[in-house]
Coordinates of C-alpha atoms in Angstrom, one line a residue:
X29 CA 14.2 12.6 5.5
X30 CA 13.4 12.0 1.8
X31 CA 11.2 8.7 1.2
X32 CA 12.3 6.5 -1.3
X33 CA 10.0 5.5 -3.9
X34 CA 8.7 1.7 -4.0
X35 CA 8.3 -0.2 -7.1
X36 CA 6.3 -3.4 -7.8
X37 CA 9.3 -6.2 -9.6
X38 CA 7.3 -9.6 -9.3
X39 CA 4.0 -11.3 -9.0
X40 CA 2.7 -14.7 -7.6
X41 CA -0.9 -16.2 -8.1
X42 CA -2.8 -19.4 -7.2
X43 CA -7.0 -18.4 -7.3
X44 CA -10.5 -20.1 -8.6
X45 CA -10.0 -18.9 -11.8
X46 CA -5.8 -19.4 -12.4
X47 CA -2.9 -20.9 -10.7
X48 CA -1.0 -18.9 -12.2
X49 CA -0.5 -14.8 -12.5
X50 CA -1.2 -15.4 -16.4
X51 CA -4.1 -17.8 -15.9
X52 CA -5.3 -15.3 -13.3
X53 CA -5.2 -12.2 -15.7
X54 CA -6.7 -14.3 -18.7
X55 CA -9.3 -15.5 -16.4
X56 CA -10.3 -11.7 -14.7
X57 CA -10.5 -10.2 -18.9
X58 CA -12.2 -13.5 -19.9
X59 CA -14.8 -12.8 -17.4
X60 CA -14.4 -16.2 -15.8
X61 CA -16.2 -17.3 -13.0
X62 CA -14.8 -19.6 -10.0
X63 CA -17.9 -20.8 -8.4
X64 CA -18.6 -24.3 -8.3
X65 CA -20.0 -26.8 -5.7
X66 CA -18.0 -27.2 -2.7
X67 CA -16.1 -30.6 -3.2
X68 CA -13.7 -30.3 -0.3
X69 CA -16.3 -31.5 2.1
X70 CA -19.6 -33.0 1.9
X71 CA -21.9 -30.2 1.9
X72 CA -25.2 -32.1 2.5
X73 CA -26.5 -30.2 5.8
X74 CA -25.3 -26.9 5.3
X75 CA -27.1 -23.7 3.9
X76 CA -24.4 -22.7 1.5
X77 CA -23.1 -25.7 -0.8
X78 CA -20.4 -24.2 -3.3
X79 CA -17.2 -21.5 -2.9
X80 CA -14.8 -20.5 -5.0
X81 CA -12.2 -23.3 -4.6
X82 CA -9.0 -23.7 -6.4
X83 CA -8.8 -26.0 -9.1
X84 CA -6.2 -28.8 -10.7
X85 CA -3.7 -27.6 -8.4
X86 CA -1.1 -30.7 -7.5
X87 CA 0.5 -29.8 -4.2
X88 CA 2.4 -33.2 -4.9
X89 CA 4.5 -31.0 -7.6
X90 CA 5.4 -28.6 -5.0
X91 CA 6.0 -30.0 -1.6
X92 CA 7.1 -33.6 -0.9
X93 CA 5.1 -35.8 1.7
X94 CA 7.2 -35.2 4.9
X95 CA 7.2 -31.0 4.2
X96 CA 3.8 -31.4 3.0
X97 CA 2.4 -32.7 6.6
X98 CA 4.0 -29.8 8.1
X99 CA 2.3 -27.0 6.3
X100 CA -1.6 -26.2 6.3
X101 CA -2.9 -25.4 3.0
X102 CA -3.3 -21.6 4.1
X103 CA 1.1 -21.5 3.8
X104 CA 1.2 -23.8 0.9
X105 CA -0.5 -21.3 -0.9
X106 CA 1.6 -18.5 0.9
X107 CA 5.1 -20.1 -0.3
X108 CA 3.4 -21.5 -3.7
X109 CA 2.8 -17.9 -4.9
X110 CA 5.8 -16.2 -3.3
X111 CA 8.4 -19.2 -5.6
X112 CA 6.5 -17.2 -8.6
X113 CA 6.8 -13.8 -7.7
X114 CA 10.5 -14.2 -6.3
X115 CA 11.4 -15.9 -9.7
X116 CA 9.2 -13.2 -11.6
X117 CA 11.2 -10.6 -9.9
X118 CA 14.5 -12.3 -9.9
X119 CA 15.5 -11.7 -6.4
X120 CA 17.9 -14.2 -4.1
X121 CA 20.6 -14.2 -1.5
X122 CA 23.0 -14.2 -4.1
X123 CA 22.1 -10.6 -5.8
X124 CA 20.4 -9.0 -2.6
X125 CA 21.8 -8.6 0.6
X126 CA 19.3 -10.9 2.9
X127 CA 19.6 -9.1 5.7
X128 CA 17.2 -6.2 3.8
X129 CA 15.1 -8.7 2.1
X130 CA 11.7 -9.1 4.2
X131 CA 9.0 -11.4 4.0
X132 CA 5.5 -9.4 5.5
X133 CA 2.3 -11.6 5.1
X134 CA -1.0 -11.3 5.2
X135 CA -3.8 -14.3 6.6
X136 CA -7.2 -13.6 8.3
X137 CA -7.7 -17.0 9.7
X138 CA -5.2 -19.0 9.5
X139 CA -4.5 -23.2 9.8
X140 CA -8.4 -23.2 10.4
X141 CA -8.3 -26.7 8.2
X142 CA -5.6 -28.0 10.7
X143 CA -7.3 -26.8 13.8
X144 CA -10.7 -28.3 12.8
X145 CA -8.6 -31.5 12.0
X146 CA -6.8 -31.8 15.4
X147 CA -9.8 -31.1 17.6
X148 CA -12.1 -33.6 15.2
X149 CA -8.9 -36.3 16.1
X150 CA -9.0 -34.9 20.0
X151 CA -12.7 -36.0 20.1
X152 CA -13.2 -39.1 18.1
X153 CA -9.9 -40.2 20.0
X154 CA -11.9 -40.1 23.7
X155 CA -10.4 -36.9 24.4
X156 CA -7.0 -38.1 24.7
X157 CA -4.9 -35.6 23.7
X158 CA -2.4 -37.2 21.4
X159 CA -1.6 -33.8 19.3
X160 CA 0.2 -33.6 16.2
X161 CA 3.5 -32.0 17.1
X162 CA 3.4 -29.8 14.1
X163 CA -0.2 -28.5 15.0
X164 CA 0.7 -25.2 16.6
X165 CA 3.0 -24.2 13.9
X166 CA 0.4 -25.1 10.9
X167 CA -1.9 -23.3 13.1
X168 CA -0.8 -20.3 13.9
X169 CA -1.5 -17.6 11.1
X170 CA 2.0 -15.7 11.1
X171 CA 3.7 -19.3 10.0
X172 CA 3.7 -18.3 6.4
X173 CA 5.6 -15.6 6.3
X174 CA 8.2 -18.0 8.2
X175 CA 8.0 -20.5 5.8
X176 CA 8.9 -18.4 3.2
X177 CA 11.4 -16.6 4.8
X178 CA 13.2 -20.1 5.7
X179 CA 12.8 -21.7 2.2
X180 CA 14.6 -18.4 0.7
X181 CA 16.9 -17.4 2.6
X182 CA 15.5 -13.9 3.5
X183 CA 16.4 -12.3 6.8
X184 CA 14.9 -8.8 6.8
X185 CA 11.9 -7.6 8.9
X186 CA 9.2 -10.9 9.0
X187 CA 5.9 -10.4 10.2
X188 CA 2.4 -11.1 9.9
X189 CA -0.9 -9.0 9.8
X190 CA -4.3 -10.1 10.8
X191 CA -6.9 -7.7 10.1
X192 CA -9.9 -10.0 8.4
X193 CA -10.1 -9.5 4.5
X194 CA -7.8 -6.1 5.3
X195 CA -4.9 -8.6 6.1
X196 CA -2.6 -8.9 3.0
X197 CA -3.7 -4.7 2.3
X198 CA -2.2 -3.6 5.6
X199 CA 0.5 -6.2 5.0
X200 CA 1.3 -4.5 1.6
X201 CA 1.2 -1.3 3.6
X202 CA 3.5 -2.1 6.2
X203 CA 6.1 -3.6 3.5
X204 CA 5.6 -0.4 1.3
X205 CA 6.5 1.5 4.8
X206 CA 9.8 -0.2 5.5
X207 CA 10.7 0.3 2.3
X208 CA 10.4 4.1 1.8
X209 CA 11.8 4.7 5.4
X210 CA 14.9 2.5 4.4
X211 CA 14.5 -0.3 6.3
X212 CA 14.5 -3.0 4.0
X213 CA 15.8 -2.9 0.5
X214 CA 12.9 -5.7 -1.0
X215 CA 10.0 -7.5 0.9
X216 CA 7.8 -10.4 -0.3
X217 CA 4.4 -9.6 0.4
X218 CA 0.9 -10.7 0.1
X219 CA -1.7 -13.1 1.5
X220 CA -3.2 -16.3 1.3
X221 CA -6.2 -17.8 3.1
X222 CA -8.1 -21.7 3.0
X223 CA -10.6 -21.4 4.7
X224 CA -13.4 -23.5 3.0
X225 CA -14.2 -26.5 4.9
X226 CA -17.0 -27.4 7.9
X227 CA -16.1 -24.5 10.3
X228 CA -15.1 -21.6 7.7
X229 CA -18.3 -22.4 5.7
X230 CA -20.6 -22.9 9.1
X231 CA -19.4 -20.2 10.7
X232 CA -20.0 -17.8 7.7
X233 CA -23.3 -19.3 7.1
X234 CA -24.5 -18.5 10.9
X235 CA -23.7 -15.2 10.2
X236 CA -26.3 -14.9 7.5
X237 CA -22.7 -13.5 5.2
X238 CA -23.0 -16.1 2.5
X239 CA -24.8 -16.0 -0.8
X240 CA -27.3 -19.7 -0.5
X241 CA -27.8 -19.7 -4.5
X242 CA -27.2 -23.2 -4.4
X243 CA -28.8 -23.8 -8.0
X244 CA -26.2 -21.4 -10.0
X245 CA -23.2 -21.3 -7.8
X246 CA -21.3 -19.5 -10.9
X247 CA -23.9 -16.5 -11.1
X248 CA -24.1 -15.9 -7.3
X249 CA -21.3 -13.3 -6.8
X250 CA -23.2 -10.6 -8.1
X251 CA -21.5 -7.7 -6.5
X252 CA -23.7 -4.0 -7.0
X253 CA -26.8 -6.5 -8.7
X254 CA -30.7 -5.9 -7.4
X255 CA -30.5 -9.3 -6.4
X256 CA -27.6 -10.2 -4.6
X257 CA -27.1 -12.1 -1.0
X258 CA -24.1 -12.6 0.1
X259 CA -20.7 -13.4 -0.8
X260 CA -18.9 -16.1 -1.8
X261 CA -16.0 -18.1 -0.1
X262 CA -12.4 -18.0 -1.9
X263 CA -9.7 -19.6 -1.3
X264 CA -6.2 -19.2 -2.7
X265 CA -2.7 -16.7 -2.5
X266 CA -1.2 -13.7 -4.0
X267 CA 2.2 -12.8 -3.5
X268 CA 4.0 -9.3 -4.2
X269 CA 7.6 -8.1 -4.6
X270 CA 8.1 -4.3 -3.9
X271 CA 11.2 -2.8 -3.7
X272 CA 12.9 0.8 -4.0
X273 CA 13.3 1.8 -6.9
X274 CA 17.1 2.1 -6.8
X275 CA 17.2 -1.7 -6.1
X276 CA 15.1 -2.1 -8.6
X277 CA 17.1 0.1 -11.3
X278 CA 20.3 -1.6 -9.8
X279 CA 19.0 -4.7 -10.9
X280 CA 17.7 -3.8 -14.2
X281 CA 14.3 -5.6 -13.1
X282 CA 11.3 -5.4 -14.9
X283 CA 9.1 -2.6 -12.4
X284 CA 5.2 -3.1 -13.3
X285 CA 4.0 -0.1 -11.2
X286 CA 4.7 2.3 -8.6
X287 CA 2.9 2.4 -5.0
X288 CA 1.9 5.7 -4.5
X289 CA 0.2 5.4 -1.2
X290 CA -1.5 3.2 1.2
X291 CA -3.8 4.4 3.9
X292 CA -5.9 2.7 6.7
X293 CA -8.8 3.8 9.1
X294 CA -11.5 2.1 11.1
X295 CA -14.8 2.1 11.1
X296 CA -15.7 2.2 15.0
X297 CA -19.0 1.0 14.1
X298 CA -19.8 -2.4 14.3
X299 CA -17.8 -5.8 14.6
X300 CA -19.5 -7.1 10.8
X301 CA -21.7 -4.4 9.2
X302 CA -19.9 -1.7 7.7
X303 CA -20.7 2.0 8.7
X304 CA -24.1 2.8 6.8
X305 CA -22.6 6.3 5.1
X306 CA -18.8 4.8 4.9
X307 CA -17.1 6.9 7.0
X308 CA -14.4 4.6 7.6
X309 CA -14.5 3.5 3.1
X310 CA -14.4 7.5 3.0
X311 CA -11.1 7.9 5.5
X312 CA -9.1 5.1 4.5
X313 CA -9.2 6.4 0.4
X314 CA -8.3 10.1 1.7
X315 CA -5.6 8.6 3.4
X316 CA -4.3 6.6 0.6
X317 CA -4.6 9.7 -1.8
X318 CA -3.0 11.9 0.8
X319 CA -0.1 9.8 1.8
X320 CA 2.2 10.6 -0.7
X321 CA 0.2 13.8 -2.5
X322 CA 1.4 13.6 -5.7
X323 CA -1.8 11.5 -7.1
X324 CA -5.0 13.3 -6.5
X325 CA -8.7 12.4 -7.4
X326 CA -8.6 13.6 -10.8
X327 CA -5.6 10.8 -11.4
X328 CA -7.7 8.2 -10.6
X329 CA -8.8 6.6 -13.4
X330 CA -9.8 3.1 -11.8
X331 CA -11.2 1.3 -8.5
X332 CA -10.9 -2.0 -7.8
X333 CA -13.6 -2.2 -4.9
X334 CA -14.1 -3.9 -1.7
X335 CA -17.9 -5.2 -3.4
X336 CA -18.4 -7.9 -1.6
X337 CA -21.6 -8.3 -2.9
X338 CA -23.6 -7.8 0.0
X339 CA -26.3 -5.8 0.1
X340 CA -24.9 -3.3 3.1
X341 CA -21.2 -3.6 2.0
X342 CA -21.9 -2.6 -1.5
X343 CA -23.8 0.0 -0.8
X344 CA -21.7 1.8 1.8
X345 CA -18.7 1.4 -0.2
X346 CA -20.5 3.3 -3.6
X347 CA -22.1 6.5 -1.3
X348 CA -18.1 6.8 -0.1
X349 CA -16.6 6.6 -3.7
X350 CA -19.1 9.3 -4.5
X351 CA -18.1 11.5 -1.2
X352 CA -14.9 10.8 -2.4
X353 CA -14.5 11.7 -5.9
X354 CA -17.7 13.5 -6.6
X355 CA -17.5 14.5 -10.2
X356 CA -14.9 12.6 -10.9
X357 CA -16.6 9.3 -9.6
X358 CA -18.4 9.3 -13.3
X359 CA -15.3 9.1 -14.8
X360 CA -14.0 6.3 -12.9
X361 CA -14.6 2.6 -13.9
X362 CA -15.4 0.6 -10.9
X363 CA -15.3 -3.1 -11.3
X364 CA -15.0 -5.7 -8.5
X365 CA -13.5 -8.7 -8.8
X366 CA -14.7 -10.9 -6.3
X367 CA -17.3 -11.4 -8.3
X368 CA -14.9 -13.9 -10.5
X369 CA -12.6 -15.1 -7.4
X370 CA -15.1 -15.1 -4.8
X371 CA -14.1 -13.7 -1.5
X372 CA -10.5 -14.8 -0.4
X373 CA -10.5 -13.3 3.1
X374 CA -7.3 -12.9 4.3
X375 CA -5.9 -12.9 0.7
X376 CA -8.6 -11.0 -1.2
X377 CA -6.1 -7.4 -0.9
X378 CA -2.9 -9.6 -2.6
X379 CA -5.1 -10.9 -5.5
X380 CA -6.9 -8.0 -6.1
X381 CA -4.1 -5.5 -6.0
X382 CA -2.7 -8.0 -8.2
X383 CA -5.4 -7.2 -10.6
X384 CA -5.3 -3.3 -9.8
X385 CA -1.7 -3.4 -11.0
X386 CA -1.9 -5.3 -14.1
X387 CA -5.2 -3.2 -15.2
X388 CA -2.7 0.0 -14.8
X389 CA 0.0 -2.0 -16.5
X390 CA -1.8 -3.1 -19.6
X391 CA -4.7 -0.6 -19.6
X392 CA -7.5 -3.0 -19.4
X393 CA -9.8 -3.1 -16.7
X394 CA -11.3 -6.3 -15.3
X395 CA -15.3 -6.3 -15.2
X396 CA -17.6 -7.1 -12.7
X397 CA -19.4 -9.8 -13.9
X398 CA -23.2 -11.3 -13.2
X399 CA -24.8 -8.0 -13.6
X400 CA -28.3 -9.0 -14.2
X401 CA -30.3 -6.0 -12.2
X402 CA -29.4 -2.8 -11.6
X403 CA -30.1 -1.7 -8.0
X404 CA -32.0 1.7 -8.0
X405 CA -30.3 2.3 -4.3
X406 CA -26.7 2.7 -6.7
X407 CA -26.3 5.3 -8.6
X408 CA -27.1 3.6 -12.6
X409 CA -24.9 6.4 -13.7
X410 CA -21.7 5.1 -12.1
X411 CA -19.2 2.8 -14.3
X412 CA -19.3 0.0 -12.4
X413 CA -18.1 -2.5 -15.2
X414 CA -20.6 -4.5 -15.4
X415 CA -19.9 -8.1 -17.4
X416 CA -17.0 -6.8 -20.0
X417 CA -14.1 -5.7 -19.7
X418 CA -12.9 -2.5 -20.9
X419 CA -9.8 -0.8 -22.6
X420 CA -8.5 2.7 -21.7
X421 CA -5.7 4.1 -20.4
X422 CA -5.2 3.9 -16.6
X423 CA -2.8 6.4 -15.1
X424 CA -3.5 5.5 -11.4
X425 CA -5.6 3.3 -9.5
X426 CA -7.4 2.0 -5.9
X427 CA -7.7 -1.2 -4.6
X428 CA -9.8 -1.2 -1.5
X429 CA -10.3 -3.9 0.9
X430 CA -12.4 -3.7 4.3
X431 CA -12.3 -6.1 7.4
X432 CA -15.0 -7.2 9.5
X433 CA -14.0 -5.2 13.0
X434 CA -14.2 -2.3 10.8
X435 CA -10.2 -2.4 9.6
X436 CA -10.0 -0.6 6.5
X437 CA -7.0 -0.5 3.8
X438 CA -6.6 1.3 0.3
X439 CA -3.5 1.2 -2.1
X440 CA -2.3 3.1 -4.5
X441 CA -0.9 2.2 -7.7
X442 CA 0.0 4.3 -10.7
X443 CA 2.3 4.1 -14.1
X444 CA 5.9 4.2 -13.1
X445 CA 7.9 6.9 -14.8
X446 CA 11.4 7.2 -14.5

């Protein structure tokens, strides 16, 4: 059978640096940082005392107070950034046929605030079990995708994925899949993840996986840098319409880019460390370039990287861009953005093919910013972006995201031509 081809019609955002996919992109070129201390909770006995946290957001303007107790923040972001990229794209029940409109979603964690919540209220209530009936379903990590799905109307395929900060990548995937196999005409995709309170900051900190620069919260993503030690928490949403591109045509809508392939491996190495040479980074981007074959290495002009910024992960994920691309890896710009948003989990593929898109779109590509020392383990001779953005034409582009378990997921994106 002939695949059909899958464009991208409409964007959503809500991150530390922009609640909106505007505020977002001026915020990625402006080189804007979203650390800050952590103001959700008080932070005094814990290692790691800032994250990237949304800001000024009013939740008040978007749900009212009975539908807001029903939802955990995770889905309010989920169905705050899919309203904006369903309106950006300009899809409803009234010019799409709902049964063929899908909602596929992306979370790693979950209702972790709501869980912490009920079990804190279990406890301090003598272990009574007086549960809020809505627990399970704020809870449970699929819910967003349901949420949106019952706010719009949309009755096609409605899942979610759960593979750590691979989520909302493999959930792009899957969408992309129905899609070209002619299963769905349009599907809402993406991610979204809040996961900064006690337990997602405690747990993280046990692991030894957060960055403890308490005294410059703002400079302590510093992905590829001499000097960096662990990422930093994000929290927040991006949502993604994709759609063939007859649909799309049939509409007249505005198409931003063109997925050109997705492709996912694992690591079979370890359930947090990455694999030391990057098989699995190396796999997953041969997939993705493979899985339709009309983009090849040499098309590549851009990779927006995993680059987590720590000191395994980064280094892993550079000697498998080099295996990669050889050559042509000195051509590329690299850049990472997590060293802006922070690390979003669950939601980190959404926003940051969000950011792979628009560099392709508008031929600017984000930096990664607090570069201070190079490392001599990287290659100094790689592009990696470092604290500027730069201009130049972007045919195609990665986005890369990998998952503790070792779940790996790269995307394609290039210039749609007709």
């Amino acid at each position: 059978m002939e695949l059909k081809r899958v464009v991208v019609t409409g964007l959503g955002a809500v991150t530390p640096i922009g609640n909106t996919v505007s505020e977002y992109w001026n915020g990625l070129i402006e080189g804007k940082s979203g650390g800050a201390p952590i103001t959700h909770f008080d932070t005094t006995h814990f290692k790691t005392k800032f994250a990237c946290e949304v800001k000024d957001l009013d939740l008040a303007a978007f749900f009212d107070r009975k539908e807001g107790r029903k939802q955990d923040l995770f889905s309010k972001y989920a169905v705050i950034v899919a309203d904006e990229a369903i309106a950006d794209a300009g899809i409803s029940i009234d010019n799409m046929n709902p049964d063929r409109v899908g909602v596929i979603w992306g979370s790693g964690i979950g209702g972790i605030i709501t869980f912490q919540e009920e079990i804190e209220g279990f406890v301090a209530n003598d272990r009574v079990p007086r549960f809020n009936p809505f627990f399970i379903p704020k809870m449970i990590a699929d819910i967003a995708s349901g949420n949106i799905s019952i706010k719009h109307g949309f009755r096609g395929p409605n899942f979610s994925t759960i593979s750590a900060c691979a989520s909302s990548s493999n959930a792009l995937i899957d969408a992309f899949n129905y899609i070209r196999l002619g299963k769905a005409d349009a599907i809402v995709t993406g991610g979204s993840e809040a996961a900064i309170n006690e337990a997602g900051i405690g747990g993280f900190n046990a692991l030894q996986a957060l960055s403890k620069r308490n005294d410059s919260p703002d400079k302590a993503s510093r992905p590829f840098d001499k000097d960096r030690d662990g990422f930093v928490m994000g929290e927040g949403g991006g949502a993604i319409v994709i759609e063939s591109l007859e649909s799309a045509l049939n509409r007249g809508a505005t198409i931003y880019a063109e997925i050109a392939g997705g492709g996912m491996s694992a690591d079979a190495h370890h359930i947090t460390a990455p694999h030391p040479e990057g098989l699995g980074a190396i796999n997953v981007m041969k997939n993705a370039l493979n899985d339709f074959g009309d983009v090849t290495i040499n098309d590549i002009d851009y990779i927006n990287v995993h680059g987590t910024s720590t000191p395994l992960g980064d280094l892993a994920e550079t000697k498998a861009i080099k295996t990669v691309f050889g050559d042509q890896a000195y051509k590329l710009n690299i850049s990472s953005t997590k060293s802006m948003t922070g690390h979003l989990l669950g939601a980190a593929g959404a926003i940051e093919s969000i950011a792979t898109i628009l560099a392709v779109k508008n031929d600017i590509i984000p930096p990664t910013i607090n570069h201070f020392t190079d490392d001599p383990d990287l290659d100094p001779n790689l592009n990696f972006t470092f604290n500027k953005a730069q201009k130049r034409e972007v045919k195609a582009a990665l986005s890369n995201t990998f998952g503790f378990g070792g779940h790996n997921a790269s995307v394609v994106f290039k210039k749609f031509e007709e």
